[in-house]
Coordinates of C-alpha atoms and ligand atoms in Angstrom, one line a residue:
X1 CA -96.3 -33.1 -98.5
X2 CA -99.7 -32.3 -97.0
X3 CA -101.9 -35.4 -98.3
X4 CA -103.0 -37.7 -96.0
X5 CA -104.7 -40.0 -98.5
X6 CA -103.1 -39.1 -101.9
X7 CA -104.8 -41.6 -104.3
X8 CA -108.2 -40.3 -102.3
X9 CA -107.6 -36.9 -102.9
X10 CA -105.7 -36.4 -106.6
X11 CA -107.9 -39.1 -108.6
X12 CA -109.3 -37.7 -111.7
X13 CA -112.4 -36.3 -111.9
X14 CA -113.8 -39.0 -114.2
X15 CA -112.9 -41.4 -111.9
X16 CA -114.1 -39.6 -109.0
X17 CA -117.8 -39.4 -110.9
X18 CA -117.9 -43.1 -111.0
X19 CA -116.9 -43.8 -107.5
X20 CA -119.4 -41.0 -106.4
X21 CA -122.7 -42.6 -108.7
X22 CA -120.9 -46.6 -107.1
X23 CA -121.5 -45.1 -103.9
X24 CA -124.2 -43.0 -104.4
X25 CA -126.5 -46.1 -106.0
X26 CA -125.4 -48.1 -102.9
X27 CA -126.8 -45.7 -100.5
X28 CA -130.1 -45.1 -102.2
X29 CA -130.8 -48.7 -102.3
X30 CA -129.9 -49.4 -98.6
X31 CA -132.0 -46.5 -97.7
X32 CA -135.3 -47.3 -99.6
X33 CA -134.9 -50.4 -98.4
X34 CA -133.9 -50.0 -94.4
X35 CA -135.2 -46.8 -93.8
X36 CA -139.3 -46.0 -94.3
X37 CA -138.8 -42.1 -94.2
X38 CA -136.6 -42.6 -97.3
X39 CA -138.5 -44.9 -98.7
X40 CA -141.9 -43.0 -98.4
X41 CA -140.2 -40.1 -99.4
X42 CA -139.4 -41.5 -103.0
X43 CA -142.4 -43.4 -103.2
X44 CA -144.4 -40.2 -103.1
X45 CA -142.1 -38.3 -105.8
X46 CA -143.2 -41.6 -107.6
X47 CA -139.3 -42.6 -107.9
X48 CA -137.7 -46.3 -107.4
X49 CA -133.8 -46.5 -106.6
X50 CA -132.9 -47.3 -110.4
X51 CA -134.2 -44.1 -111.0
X52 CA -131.2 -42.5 -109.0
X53 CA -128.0 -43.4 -110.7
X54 CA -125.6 -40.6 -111.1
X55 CA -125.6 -37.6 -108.8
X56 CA -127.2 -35.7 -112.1
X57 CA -130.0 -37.5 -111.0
X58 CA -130.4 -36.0 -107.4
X59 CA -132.3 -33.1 -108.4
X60 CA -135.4 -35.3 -108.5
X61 CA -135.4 -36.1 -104.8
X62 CA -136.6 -33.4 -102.2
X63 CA -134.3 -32.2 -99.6
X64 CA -133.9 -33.4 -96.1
X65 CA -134.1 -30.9 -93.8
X66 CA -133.7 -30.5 -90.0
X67 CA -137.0 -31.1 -89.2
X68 CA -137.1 -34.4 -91.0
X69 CA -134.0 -35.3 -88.6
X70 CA -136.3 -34.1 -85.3
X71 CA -139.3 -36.1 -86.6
X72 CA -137.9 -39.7 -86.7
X73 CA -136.2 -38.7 -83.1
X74 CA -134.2 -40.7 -81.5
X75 CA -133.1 -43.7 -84.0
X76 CA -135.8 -43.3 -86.8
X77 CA -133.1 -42.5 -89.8
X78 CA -130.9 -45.2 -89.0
X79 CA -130.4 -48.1 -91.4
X80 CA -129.1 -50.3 -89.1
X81 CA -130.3 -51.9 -85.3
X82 CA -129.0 -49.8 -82.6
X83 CA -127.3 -52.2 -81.2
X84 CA -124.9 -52.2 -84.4
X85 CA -124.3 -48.2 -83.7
X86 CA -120.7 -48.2 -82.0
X87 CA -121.7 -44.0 -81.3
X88 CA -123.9 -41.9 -80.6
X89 CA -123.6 -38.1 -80.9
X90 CA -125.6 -35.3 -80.8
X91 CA -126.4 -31.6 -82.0
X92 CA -127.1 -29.0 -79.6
X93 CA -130.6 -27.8 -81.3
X94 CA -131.8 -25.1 -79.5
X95 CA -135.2 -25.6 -78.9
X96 CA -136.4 -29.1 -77.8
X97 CA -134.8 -32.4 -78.4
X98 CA -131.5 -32.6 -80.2
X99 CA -130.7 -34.1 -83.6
X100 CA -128.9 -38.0 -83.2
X101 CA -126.9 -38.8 -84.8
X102 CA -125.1 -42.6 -85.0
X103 CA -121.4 -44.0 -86.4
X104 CA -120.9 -47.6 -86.9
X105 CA -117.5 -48.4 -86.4
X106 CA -116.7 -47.7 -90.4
X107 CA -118.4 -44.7 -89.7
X108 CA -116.3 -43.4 -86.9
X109 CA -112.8 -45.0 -89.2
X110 CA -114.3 -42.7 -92.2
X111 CA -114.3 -40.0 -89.5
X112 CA -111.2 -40.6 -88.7
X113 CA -110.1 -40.7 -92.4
X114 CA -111.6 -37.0 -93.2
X115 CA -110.1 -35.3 -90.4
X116 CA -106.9 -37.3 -91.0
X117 CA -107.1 -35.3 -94.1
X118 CA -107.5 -32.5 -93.1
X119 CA -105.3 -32.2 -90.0
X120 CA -102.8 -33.1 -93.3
X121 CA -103.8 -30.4 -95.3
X122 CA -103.8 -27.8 -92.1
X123 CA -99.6 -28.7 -92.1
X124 CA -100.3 -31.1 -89.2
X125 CA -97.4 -34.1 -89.9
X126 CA -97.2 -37.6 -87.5
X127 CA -95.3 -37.0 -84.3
X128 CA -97.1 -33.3 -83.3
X129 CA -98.5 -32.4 -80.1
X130 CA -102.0 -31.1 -80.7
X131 CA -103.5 -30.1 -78.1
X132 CA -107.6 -30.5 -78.9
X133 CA -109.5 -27.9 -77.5
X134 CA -112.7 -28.3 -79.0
X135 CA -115.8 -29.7 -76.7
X136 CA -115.7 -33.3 -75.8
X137 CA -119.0 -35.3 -75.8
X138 CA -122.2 -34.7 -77.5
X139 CA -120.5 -32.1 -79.6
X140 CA -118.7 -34.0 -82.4
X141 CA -115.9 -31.3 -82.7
X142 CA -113.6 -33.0 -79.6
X143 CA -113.7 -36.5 -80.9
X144 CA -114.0 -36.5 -84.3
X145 CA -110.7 -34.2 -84.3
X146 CA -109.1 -36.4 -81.6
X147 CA -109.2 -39.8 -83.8
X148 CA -108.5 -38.4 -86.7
X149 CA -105.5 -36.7 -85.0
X150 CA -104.6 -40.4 -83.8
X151 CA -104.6 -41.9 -87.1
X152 CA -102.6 -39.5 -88.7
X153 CA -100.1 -40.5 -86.4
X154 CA -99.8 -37.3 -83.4
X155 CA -99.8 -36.9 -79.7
X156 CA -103.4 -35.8 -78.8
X157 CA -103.7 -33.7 -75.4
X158 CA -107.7 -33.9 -75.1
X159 CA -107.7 -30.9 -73.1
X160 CA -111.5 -30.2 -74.8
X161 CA -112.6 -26.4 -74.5
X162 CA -112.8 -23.7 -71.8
X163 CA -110.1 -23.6 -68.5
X164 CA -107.5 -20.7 -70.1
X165 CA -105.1 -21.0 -67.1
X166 CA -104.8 -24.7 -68.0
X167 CA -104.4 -24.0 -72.0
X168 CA -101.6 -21.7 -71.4
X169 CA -99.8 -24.0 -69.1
X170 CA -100.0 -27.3 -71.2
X171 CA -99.4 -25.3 -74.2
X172 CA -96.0 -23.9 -73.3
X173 CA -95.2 -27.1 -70.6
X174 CA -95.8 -29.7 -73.5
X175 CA -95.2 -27.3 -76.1
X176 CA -98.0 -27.8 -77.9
X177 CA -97.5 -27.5 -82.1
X178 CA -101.1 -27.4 -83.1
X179 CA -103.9 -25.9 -81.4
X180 CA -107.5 -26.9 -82.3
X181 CA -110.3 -25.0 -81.2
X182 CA -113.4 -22.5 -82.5
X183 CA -111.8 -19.3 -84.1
X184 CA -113.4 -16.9 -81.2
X185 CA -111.8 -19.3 -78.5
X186 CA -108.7 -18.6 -80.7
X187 CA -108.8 -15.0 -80.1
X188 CA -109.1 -15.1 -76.5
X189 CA -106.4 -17.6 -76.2
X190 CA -104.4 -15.0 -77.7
X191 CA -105.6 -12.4 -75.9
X192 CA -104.5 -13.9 -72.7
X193 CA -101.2 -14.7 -73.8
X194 CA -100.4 -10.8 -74.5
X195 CA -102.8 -9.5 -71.5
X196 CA -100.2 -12.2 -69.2
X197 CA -97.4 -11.1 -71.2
X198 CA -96.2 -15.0 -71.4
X199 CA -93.2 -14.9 -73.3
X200 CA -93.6 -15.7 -77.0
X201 CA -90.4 -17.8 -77.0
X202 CA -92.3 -20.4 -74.8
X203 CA -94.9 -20.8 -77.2
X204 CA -94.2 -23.4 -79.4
X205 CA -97.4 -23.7 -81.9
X206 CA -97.5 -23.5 -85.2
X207 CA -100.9 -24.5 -87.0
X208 CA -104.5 -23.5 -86.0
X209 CA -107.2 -25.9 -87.0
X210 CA -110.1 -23.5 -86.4
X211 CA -114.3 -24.2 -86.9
X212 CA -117.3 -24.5 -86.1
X213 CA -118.5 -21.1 -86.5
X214 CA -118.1 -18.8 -89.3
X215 CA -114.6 -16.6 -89.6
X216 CA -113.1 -14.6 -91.5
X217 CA -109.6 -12.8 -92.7
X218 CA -109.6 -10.5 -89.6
X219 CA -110.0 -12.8 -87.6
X220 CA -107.2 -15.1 -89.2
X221 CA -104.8 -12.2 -88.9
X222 CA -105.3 -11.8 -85.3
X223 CA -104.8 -15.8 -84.7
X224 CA -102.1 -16.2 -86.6
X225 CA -100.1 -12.8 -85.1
X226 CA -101.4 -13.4 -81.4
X227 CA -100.1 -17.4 -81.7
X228 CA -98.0 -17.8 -84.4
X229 CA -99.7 -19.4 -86.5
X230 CA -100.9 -20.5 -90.0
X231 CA -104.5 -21.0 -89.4
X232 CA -106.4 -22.8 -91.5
X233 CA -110.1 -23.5 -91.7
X234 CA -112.0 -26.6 -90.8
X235 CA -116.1 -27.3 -91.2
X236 CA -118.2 -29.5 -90.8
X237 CA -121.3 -30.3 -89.2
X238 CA -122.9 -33.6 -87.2
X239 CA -125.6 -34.6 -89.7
X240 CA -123.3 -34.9 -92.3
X241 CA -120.1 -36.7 -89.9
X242 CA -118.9 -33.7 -87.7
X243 CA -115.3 -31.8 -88.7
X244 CA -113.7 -32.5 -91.7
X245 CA -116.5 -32.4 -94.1
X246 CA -113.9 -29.5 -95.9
X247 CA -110.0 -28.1 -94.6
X248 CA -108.6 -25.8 -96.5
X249 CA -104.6 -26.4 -97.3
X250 CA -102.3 -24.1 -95.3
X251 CA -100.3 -23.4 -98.9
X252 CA -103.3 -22.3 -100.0
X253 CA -104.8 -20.1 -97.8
X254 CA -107.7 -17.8 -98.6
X255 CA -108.5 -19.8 -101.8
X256 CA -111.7 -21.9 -99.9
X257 CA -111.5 -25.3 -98.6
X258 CA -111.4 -28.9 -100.0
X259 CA -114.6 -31.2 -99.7
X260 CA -113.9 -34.9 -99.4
X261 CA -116.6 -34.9 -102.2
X262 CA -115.5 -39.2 -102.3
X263 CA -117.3 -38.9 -99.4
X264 CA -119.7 -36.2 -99.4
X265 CA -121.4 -34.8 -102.4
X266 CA -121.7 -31.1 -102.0
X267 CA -124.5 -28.8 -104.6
X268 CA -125.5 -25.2 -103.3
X269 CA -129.3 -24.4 -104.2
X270 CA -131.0 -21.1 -104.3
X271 CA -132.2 -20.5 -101.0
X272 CA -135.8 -19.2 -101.9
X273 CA -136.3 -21.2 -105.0
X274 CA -134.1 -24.5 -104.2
X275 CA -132.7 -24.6 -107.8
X276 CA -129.0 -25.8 -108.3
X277 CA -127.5 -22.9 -109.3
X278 CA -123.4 -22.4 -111.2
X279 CA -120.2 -22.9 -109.3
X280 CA -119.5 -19.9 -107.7
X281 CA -122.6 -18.6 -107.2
X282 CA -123.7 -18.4 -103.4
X283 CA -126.7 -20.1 -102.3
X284 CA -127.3 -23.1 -99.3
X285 CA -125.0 -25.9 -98.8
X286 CA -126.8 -29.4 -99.6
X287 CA -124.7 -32.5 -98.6
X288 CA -125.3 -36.4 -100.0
X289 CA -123.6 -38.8 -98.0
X290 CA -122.0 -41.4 -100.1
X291 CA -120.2 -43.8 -97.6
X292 CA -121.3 -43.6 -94.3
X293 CA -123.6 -46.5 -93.2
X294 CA -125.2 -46.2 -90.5
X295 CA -127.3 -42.5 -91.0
X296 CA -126.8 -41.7 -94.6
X297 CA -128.7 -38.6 -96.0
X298 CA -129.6 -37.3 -99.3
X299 CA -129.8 -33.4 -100.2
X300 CA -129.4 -32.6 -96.4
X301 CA -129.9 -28.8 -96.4
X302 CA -127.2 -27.8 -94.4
X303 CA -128.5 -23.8 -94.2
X304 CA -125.2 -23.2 -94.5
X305 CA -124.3 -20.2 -97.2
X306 CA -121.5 -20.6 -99.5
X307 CA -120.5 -21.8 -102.8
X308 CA -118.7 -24.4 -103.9
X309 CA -115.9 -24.3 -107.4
X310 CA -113.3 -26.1 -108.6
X311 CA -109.6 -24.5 -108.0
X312 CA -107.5 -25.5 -111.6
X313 CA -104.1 -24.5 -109.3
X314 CA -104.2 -26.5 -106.6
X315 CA -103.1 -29.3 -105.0
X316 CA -106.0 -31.9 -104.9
X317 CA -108.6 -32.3 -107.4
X318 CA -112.1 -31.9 -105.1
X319 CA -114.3 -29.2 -105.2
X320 CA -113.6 -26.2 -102.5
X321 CA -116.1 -24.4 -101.5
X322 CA -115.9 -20.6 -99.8
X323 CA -115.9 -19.6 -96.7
X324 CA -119.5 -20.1 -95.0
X325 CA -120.9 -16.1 -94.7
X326 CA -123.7 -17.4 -91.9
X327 CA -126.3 -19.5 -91.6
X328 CA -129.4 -18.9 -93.6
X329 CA -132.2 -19.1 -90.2
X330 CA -128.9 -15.9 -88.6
X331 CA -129.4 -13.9 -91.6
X332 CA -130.7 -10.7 -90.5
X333 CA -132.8 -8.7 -92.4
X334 CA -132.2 -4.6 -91.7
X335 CA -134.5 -2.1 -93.7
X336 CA -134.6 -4.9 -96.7
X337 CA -131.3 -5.3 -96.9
X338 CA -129.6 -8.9 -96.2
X339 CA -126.7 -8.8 -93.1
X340 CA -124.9 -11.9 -92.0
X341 CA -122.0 -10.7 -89.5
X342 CA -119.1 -12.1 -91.5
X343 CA -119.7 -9.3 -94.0
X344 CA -119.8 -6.5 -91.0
X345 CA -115.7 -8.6 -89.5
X346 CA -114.3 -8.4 -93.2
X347 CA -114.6 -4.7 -93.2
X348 CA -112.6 -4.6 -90.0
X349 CA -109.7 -6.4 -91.7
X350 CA -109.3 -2.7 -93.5
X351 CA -109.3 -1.2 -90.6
X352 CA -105.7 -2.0 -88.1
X353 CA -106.6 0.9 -85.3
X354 CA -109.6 -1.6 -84.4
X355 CA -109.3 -5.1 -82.9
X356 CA -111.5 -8.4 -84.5
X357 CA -113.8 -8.5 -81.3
X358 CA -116.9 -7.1 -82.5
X359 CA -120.5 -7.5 -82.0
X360 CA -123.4 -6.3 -83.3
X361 CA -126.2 -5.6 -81.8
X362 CA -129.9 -5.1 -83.1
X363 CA -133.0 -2.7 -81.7
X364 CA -136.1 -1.7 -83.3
X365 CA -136.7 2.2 -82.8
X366 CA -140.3 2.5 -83.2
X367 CA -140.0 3.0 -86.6
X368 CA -137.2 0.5 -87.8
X369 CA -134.2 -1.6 -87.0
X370 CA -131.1 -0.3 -86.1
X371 CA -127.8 -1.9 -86.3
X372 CA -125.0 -0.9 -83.8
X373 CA -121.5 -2.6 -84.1
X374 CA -119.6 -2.4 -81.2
X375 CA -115.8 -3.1 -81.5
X376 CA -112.7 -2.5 -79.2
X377 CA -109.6 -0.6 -80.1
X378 CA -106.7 -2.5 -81.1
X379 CA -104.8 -3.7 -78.3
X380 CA -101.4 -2.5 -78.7
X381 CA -102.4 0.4 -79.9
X382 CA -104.8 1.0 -76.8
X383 CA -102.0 0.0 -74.8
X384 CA -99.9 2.5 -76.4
X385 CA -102.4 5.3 -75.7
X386 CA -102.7 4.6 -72.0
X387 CA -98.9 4.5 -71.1
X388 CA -99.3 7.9 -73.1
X389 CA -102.1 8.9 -70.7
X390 CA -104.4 9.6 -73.2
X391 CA -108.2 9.5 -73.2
X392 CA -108.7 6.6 -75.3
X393 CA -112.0 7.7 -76.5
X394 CA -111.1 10.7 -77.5
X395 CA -107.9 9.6 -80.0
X396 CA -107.8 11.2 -82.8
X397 CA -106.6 8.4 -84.6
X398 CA -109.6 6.5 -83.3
X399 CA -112.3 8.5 -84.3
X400 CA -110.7 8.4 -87.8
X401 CA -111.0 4.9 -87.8
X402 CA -114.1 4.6 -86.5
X403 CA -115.7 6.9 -89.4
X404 CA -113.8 5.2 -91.5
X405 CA -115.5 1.6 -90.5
X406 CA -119.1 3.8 -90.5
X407 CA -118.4 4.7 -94.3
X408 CA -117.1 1.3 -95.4
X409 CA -120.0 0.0 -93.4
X410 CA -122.3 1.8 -95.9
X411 CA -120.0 1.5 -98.8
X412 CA -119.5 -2.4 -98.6
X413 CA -123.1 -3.4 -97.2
X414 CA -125.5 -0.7 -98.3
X415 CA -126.5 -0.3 -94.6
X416 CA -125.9 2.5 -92.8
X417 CA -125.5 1.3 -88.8
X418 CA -124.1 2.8 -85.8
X419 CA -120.3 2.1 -84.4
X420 CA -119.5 3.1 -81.1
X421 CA -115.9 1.8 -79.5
X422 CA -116.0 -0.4 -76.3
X423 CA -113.6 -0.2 -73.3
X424 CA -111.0 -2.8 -74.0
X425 CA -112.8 -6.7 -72.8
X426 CA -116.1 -5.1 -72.8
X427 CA -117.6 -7.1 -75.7
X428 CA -118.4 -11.4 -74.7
X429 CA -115.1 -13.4 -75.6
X430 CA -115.6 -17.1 -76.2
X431 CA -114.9 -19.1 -73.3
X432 CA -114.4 -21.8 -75.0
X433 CA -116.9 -22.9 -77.5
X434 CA -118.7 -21.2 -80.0
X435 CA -119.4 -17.4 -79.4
X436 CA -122.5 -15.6 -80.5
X437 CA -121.7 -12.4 -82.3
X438 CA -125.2 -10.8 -82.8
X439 CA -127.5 -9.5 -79.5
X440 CA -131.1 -8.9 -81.3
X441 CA -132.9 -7.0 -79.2
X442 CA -136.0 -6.4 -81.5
X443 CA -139.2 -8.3 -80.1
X444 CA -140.6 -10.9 -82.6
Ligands
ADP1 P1 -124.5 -27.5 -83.4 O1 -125.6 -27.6 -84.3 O2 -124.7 -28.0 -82.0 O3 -123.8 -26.2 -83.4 P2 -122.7 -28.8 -85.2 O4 -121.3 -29.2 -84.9 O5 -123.4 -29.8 -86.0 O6 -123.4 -28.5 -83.9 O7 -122.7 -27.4 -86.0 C1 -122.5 -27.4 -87.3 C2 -122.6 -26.0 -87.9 O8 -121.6 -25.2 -87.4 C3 -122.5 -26.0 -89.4 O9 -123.8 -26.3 -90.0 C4 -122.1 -24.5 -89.6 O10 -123.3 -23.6 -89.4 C5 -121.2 -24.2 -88.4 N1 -119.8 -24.4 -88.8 C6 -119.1 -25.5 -88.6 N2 -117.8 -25.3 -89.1 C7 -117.8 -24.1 -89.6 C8 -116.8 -23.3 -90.3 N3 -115.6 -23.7 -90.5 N4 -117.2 -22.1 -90.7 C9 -118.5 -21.6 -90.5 N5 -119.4 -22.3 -89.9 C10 -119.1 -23.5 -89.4

């Protein structure tokens, strides 16, 4: 069985609403009382903490964004001395100082707890050899996965990201069973293993834990072909605790992923307008923290775009919520219309003759922008065509497929955009971390 925490994650949902407005009053009392941004925040909406007793009640406080988090830089949101902070992590923020973010040591066992989870629900059992290739240190992705992975009860390797060579040897020396690493980084693992032709039968993984960036079913099918995989998708993010905020169940793939809503109270908003709006609909992520101590936050707007429903078939009771399509701030806007990547890799799924490394990049022509996705063949297929001796570019079966992806482009998206095909390892590869897929070269 895949729970980690089965009273956690099959109560009822009435008694799930209790424990979620229990824990929910606690935190907005500690916070108007420890913490003055909070508690100037309510005072000016006129609002006391009695006045926030059920989650129905959130909608009357503002959101927190980012900013807020920059502004009280470096310990300014904390309810608690430092000196009662057992860690310290950080975002990367691009511009600037980064966002803090502090754990006491509850904090980091309820971190622990939620990846525990959702290692659980990935088809991760105690006794496995994962082998944890996401970035130790600031980033929260290395050790928030490696405790969790400890507390479930498996071998950690905290190998942490980048080095190939080294992957690939641990991976087939220790046979590793569970890989853990950014979707992109997954694809060039792969890649290596076919371009080094390591024999499969030495490969001994089974599960993917893939996140931090936004993926999709192409790129799943590639993963879990090129390793031998079920991949499964993890997300989180450090404001709220770091991975593990949601997992989706590897019975379950494709159907969105669980959030430990005992934990972390999820509502998507209009992005414009900020109004709640229906399960299913797709707006930004906002996140109330209902147990963590040491940096809780109310309505943190993640940026994040999904939405969020509950699943009547499936295993646990909390909410899932959808795979994220992009960030709100890497939307692009092309002749009016809205473009987040994911949208452009989900028509590549259709599309075998073409390979899930992609990347799209932007130019203004004088007049207006111009999208050209650049993608590489296949790679079996490519390799198929060079033993043939055949002119890759000019393969039929290619340039069928590329107008194919042109018309689906404008079918799907309502955009019409260049495609041109890449020599094989022309387009970046992760190297480790995450990978950006868009090049904008329009000036701003
Ligand atoms: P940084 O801000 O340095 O990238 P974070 O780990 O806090 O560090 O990044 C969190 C963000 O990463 C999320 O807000 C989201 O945009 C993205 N992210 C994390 N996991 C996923 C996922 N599974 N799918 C899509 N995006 C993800």
């Amino acid at each position: 069985m895949s729970f980690f925490n089965r009273e956690a994650e099959t109560m009822s949902l009435s008694q799930l609403r209790r424990l979620q407005n229990e824990r929910l009053q606690d935190k907005v009392n500690l916070l108007y009382n420890r913490v003055a941004f909070y508690r100037e925040l309510m005072t000016a909406q006129g609002l006391v903490p009695g006045d926030i007793r059920t989650t129905e009640d959130l909608y009357k406080l503002p959101f927190t964004k980012k900013d807020a988090l920059r502004q009280q830089y470096p310990f300014g949101l904390f309810t608690c001395s430092r000196s009662e902070v057992a860690r310290l992590h950080c975002s990367s923020g691009t511009t600037g100082k980064p966002i803090v973010v502090g754990y006491t040591l509850n904090d980091v066992d309820l971190f622990a707890e939620v990846v525990a989870r959702s290692l659980s629900a990935a088809g991760c059992r105690p006794g496995m050899l994962l082998q944890n290739a996401y970035g130790y240190g600031l980033f929260t992705g290395g050790l928030g996965l490696h405790y969790g992975a400890e507390k479930l009860g498996m071998t950690v390797l905290p190998i942490s990201g980048g080095g190939t060579e080294k992957q690939l040897m641990l991976m087939q020396d220790f046979q590793s069973e569970v890989i853990c690493c950014t979707p992109s980084y997954a694809l060039t693992l792969a890649e290596e293993i076919r371009k080094k032709a390591i024999d499969r039968s030495r490969i001994n993984l089974k599960y993917a834990v893939l996140g931090a960036e936004p993926w999709t079913e192409s790129i799943r099918a590639a993963v879990e072909e090129g390793l031998g995989v079920t991949a499964t998708n993890i997300y989180g993010l450090s404001e709220i605790i770091g991975p593990g905020v949601s997992q989706e169940d590897y019975e379950e793939k494709g159907s969105g992923s669980y959030i430990w809503e005992d934990h972390f109270y999820p509502e998507v908003v209009d992005k414009d307008t900020g109004e709640p709006l229906p399960y299913g609909e797709q707006g930004v992520l906002v996140f109330t923290t209902l147990s963590k101590e040491a940096m809780p936050l109310l309505r943190y707007w993640t940026n994040d775009i999904t939405s969020i429903y509950y699943d009547k078939s499936a295993k646990r009771t909390h909410i899932k919520m959808a795979p994220i399509a992009g960030r709100a701030d890497d939307m692009l806007i092309i002749r009016g219309v809205n473009l987040f990547h994911t949208q452009v890799e989900a028509v590549l799924e259709h599309i075998p003759e073409l390979s899930a490394n992609y990347q799209l990049v932007v130019t203004h022509n004088g007049t207006m922008d111009e999208v050209e996705v650049k993608v590489e063949a296949e790679a079996s297929l490519f390799e198929a065509l060079s033993r043939e001796h055949t002119e890759v570019l000019e393969c039929e079966r290619l340039r069928t497929a590329m107008a194919h992806l042109r018309k689906k482009i404008k079918d799907d998206i309502g955009l019409s955009m260049n495609a041109s095909l890449s020599e094989p390892g022309a387009i970046p590869r992760s190297e480790g971390g995450k990978l950006n897929r868009i090049a904008d070269l329009r000036k701003h």
